[in-house]
């Protein structure tokens, strides 16, 4: 019985290491006041799938936004998610600190086709509220404004679907450039994250036993 536990632990650690080897430290997502928990949770699931490590979000709601783990498939457990209370200040700080291009989704004739952007550059992708889009303050910080071409009667896609399409274009470009073959995290950073994930698992197990 003890040997089975060790095997499970080793398999889990191996999986953690493999995933973290592909995390894209310089591909970051900012969610601006998305209100639907299913949309937010689906965005988190896609972020994990393409190797995004960090997600920032702003919410007008007092309690923020809930995460539905049935929708996210618990992807939130493997991401670093941070709520910010001043979106303009947060984006300015992230951009300046990490030298990221700010790419904002915006439904406008002047916006570029999302496929024209070079996502192999360090990128902060900003997606907005289901009805209003991103705030004007954020729009003014954009280096690039992008749109997904629409051929039907509706003008835009669901925010979680749109985020997925854009992130998978980023994935395609980064795969073509071999960016998933070389880790962006240091060995020390990988070890620290693995330790955190293990501790989180232990904490959740203890909570379930109460």
Tab-separated table of C-alpha atoms in Angstrom, residues 21-193:
chain	number	residue	atom	x	y	z
A	21	UNK	CA	8.461	23.418	-18.264
A	22	UNK	CA	5.910	24.744	-20.763
A	23	UNK	CA	4.457	27.623	-18.765
A	24	UNK	CA	4.779	30.924	-20.648
A	25	UNK	CA	5.938	33.450	-18.093
A	26	UNK	CA	5.609	36.344	-20.541
A	27	UNK	CA	2.073	35.582	-21.753
A	28	UNK	CA	-0.304	37.134	-19.230
A	29	UNK	CA	-4.081	37.616	-19.221
A	30	UNK	CA	-6.071	40.466	-17.671
A	31	UNK	CA	-9.844	40.031	-17.310
A	32	UNK	CA	-11.653	43.353	-17.011
A	33	UNK	CA	-14.914	43.035	-15.089
A	34	UNK	CA	-16.279	39.847	-16.623
A	35	UNK	CA	-19.379	39.177	-14.523
A	36	UNK	CA	-20.473	35.671	-15.472
A	37	UNK	CA	-18.738	32.979	-13.411
A	38	UNK	CA	-19.035	30.452	-16.239
A	39	UNK	CA	-17.247	32.817	-18.628
A	40	UNK	CA	-14.508	33.564	-16.122
A	41	UNK	CA	-14.069	29.892	-15.266
A	42	UNK	CA	-13.871	28.920	-18.941
A	43	UNK	CA	-11.212	31.584	-19.506
A	44	UNK	CA	-9.139	30.099	-16.684
A	45	UNK	CA	-9.427	26.634	-18.215
A	46	UNK	CA	-8.114	27.926	-21.539
A	47	UNK	CA	-5.301	29.844	-19.845
A	48	UNK	CA	-4.054	26.658	-18.221
A	49	UNK	CA	-4.394	24.757	-21.500
A	50	UNK	CA	-2.134	27.109	-23.461
A	51	UNK	CA	0.459	27.521	-20.709
A	52	UNK	CA	-0.513	30.894	-19.288
A	53	UNK	CA	0.702	31.122	-15.704
A	54	UNK	CA	-0.798	34.385	-14.400
A	55	UNK	CA	-4.275	35.873	-14.626
A	56	UNK	CA	-5.207	39.258	-13.206
A	57	UNK	CA	-8.789	40.410	-12.908
A	58	UNK	CA	-10.810	43.458	-11.966
A	59	UNK	CA	-14.361	43.168	-10.662
A	60	UNK	CA	-16.925	45.806	-9.733
A	61	UNK	CA	-18.651	43.249	-7.500
A	62	UNK	CA	-17.859	43.483	-3.799
A	63	UNK	CA	-17.069	39.771	-3.507
A	64	UNK	CA	-15.286	39.602	-6.842
A	65	UNK	CA	-16.274	36.767	-9.129
A	66	UNK	CA	-16.830	33.144	-8.190
A	67	UNK	CA	-15.006	30.290	-9.903
A	68	UNK	CA	-17.044	27.295	-11.006
A	69	UNK	CA	-14.637	24.348	-10.847
A	70	UNK	CA	-17.000	22.176	-12.858
A	71	UNK	CA	-16.450	24.615	-15.728
A	72	UNK	CA	-12.791	25.421	-15.082
A	73	UNK	CA	-12.013	21.729	-14.464
A	74	UNK	CA	-10.066	23.046	-11.442
A	75	UNK	CA	-7.640	24.876	-13.737
A	76	UNK	CA	-7.667	27.698	-11.183
A	77	UNK	CA	-5.626	25.481	-8.859
A	78	UNK	CA	-2.680	25.593	-11.251
A	79	UNK	CA	-2.767	29.318	-12.047
A	80	UNK	CA	-1.700	32.403	-10.139
A	81	UNK	CA	-4.872	34.498	-10.041
A	82	UNK	CA	-4.807	37.991	-8.568
A	83	UNK	CA	-7.629	40.451	-8.115
A	84	UNK	CA	-6.708	44.113	-8.627
A	85	UNK	CA	-8.713	47.098	-7.434
A	86	UNK	CA	-7.244	49.791	-9.677
A	87	UNK	CA	-7.137	48.367	-13.198
A	88	UNK	CA	-5.348	51.292	-14.841
A	89	UNK	CA	-2.601	51.366	-12.215
A	90	UNK	CA	-2.234	47.573	-12.287
A	91	UNK	CA	-1.841	47.383	-16.057
A	92	UNK	CA	0.649	50.252	-16.087
A	93	UNK	CA	2.733	48.526	-13.409
A	94	UNK	CA	2.638	45.118	-15.109
A	95	UNK	CA	3.513	46.629	-18.480
A	96	UNK	CA	6.420	48.693	-17.163
A	97	UNK	CA	7.775	46.031	-14.821
A	98	UNK	CA	7.813	43.255	-17.404
A	99	UNK	CA	8.026	45.212	-20.664
A	100	UNK	CA	4.862	43.650	-22.078
A	101	UNK	CA	2.870	44.796	-25.084
A	102	UNK	CA	-0.737	45.450	-24.064
A	103	UNK	CA	-3.159	43.846	-26.516
A	104	UNK	CA	-6.800	44.756	-25.933
A	105	UNK	CA	-9.908	43.254	-27.505
A	106	UNK	CA	-12.069	46.028	-28.921
A	107	UNK	CA	-14.955	45.990	-31.400
A	108	UNK	CA	-14.033	48.824	-33.741
A	109	UNK	CA	-13.230	49.319	-37.430
A	110	UNK	CA	-9.790	50.654	-36.505
A	111	UNK	CA	-8.894	47.457	-34.600
A	112	UNK	CA	-6.555	44.955	-36.221
A	113	UNK	CA	-7.402	41.384	-37.110
A	114	UNK	CA	-6.207	39.423	-34.057
A	115	UNK	CA	-4.010	37.245	-36.289
A	116	UNK	CA	-1.890	40.232	-37.328
A	117	UNK	CA	-0.384	40.585	-33.848
A	118	UNK	CA	2.960	39.035	-32.920
A	119	UNK	CA	2.183	37.077	-29.747
A	120	UNK	CA	5.710	35.732	-29.468
A	121	UNK	CA	6.551	39.115	-27.964
A	122	UNK	CA	5.955	39.443	-24.207
A	123	UNK	CA	2.206	40.052	-24.134
A	124	UNK	CA	-0.528	41.127	-21.751
A	125	UNK	CA	-3.878	40.182	-23.307
A	126	UNK	CA	-6.812	42.190	-21.952
A	127	UNK	CA	-10.405	41.015	-22.415
A	128	UNK	CA	-13.440	42.915	-21.232
A	129	UNK	CA	-16.942	42.845	-19.840
A	130	UNK	CA	-19.579	40.826	-21.692
A	131	UNK	CA	-21.595	43.922	-22.670
A	132	UNK	CA	-19.349	46.972	-22.325
A	133	UNK	CA	-15.988	45.532	-23.293
A	134	UNK	CA	-12.880	46.969	-21.639
A	135	UNK	CA	-12.955	50.258	-19.759
A	136	UNK	CA	-11.841	53.445	-21.497
A	137	UNK	CA	-8.921	53.786	-19.070
A	138	UNK	CA	-7.548	50.437	-20.190
A	139	UNK	CA	-8.250	51.134	-23.849
A	140	UNK	CA	-6.011	54.184	-23.657
A	141	UNK	CA	-3.137	51.971	-22.440
A	142	UNK	CA	-3.368	49.569	-25.378
A	143	UNK	CA	-0.407	49.095	-27.689
A	144	UNK	CA	-2.652	47.089	-29.985
A	145	UNK	CA	-6.438	46.844	-30.351
A	146	UNK	CA	-7.691	43.636	-31.879
A	147	UNK	CA	-10.918	42.193	-33.223
A	148	UNK	CA	-12.029	38.733	-34.358
A	149	UNK	CA	-13.628	38.922	-37.838
A	150	UNK	CA	-17.343	38.106	-37.844
A	151	UNK	CA	-19.248	36.966	-40.942
A	152	UNK	CA	-22.735	36.610	-39.475
A	153	UNK	CA	-25.417	38.833	-38.037
A	154	UNK	CA	-23.969	38.968	-34.516
A	155	UNK	CA	-21.093	41.372	-33.937
A	156	UNK	CA	-19.057	39.530	-31.344
A	157	UNK	CA	-18.329	36.190	-29.713
A	158	UNK	CA	-18.819	35.163	-26.113
A	159	UNK	CA	-15.852	36.541	-24.141
A	160	UNK	CA	-14.592	33.107	-23.098
A	161	UNK	CA	-14.768	31.835	-26.691
A	162	UNK	CA	-13.009	34.946	-27.984
A	163	UNK	CA	-10.276	34.603	-25.369
A	164	UNK	CA	-9.769	30.985	-26.366
A	165	UNK	CA	-9.434	31.824	-30.053
A	166	UNK	CA	-6.874	34.541	-29.384
A	167	UNK	CA	-4.851	32.455	-26.936
A	168	UNK	CA	-4.699	29.552	-29.350
A	169	UNK	CA	-3.342	31.890	-32.010
A	170	UNK	CA	-0.695	32.863	-29.477
A	171	UNK	CA	-0.063	29.145	-28.848
A	172	UNK	CA	0.301	28.479	-32.583
A	173	UNK	CA	2.805	31.283	-33.053
A	174	UNK	CA	4.825	30.280	-30.012
A	175	UNK	CA	4.855	26.623	-31.025
A	176	UNK	CA	6.112	27.583	-34.485
A	177	UNK	CA	8.928	29.518	-32.854
A	178	UNK	CA	9.803	26.658	-30.485
A	179	UNK	CA	8.978	28.672	-27.397
A	180	UNK	CA	7.459	25.690	-25.556
A	181	UNK	CA	10.699	23.740	-25.887
A	182	UNK	CA	12.707	25.998	-23.580
A	183	UNK	CA	11.404	26.749	-20.059
A	184	UNK	CA	10.726	30.374	-19.185
A	185	UNK	CA	10.788	29.538	-15.475
A	186	UNK	CA	14.039	28.935	-13.615
A	187	UNK	CA	14.603	25.638	-11.794
A	188	UNK	CA	14.204	27.488	-8.510
A	189	UNK	CA	10.864	28.947	-9.598
A	190	UNK	CA	9.681	25.520	-10.742
A	191	UNK	CA	10.648	23.951	-7.408
A	192	UNK	CA	8.852	26.699	-5.468
A	193	UNK	CA	5.660	26.294	-7.504
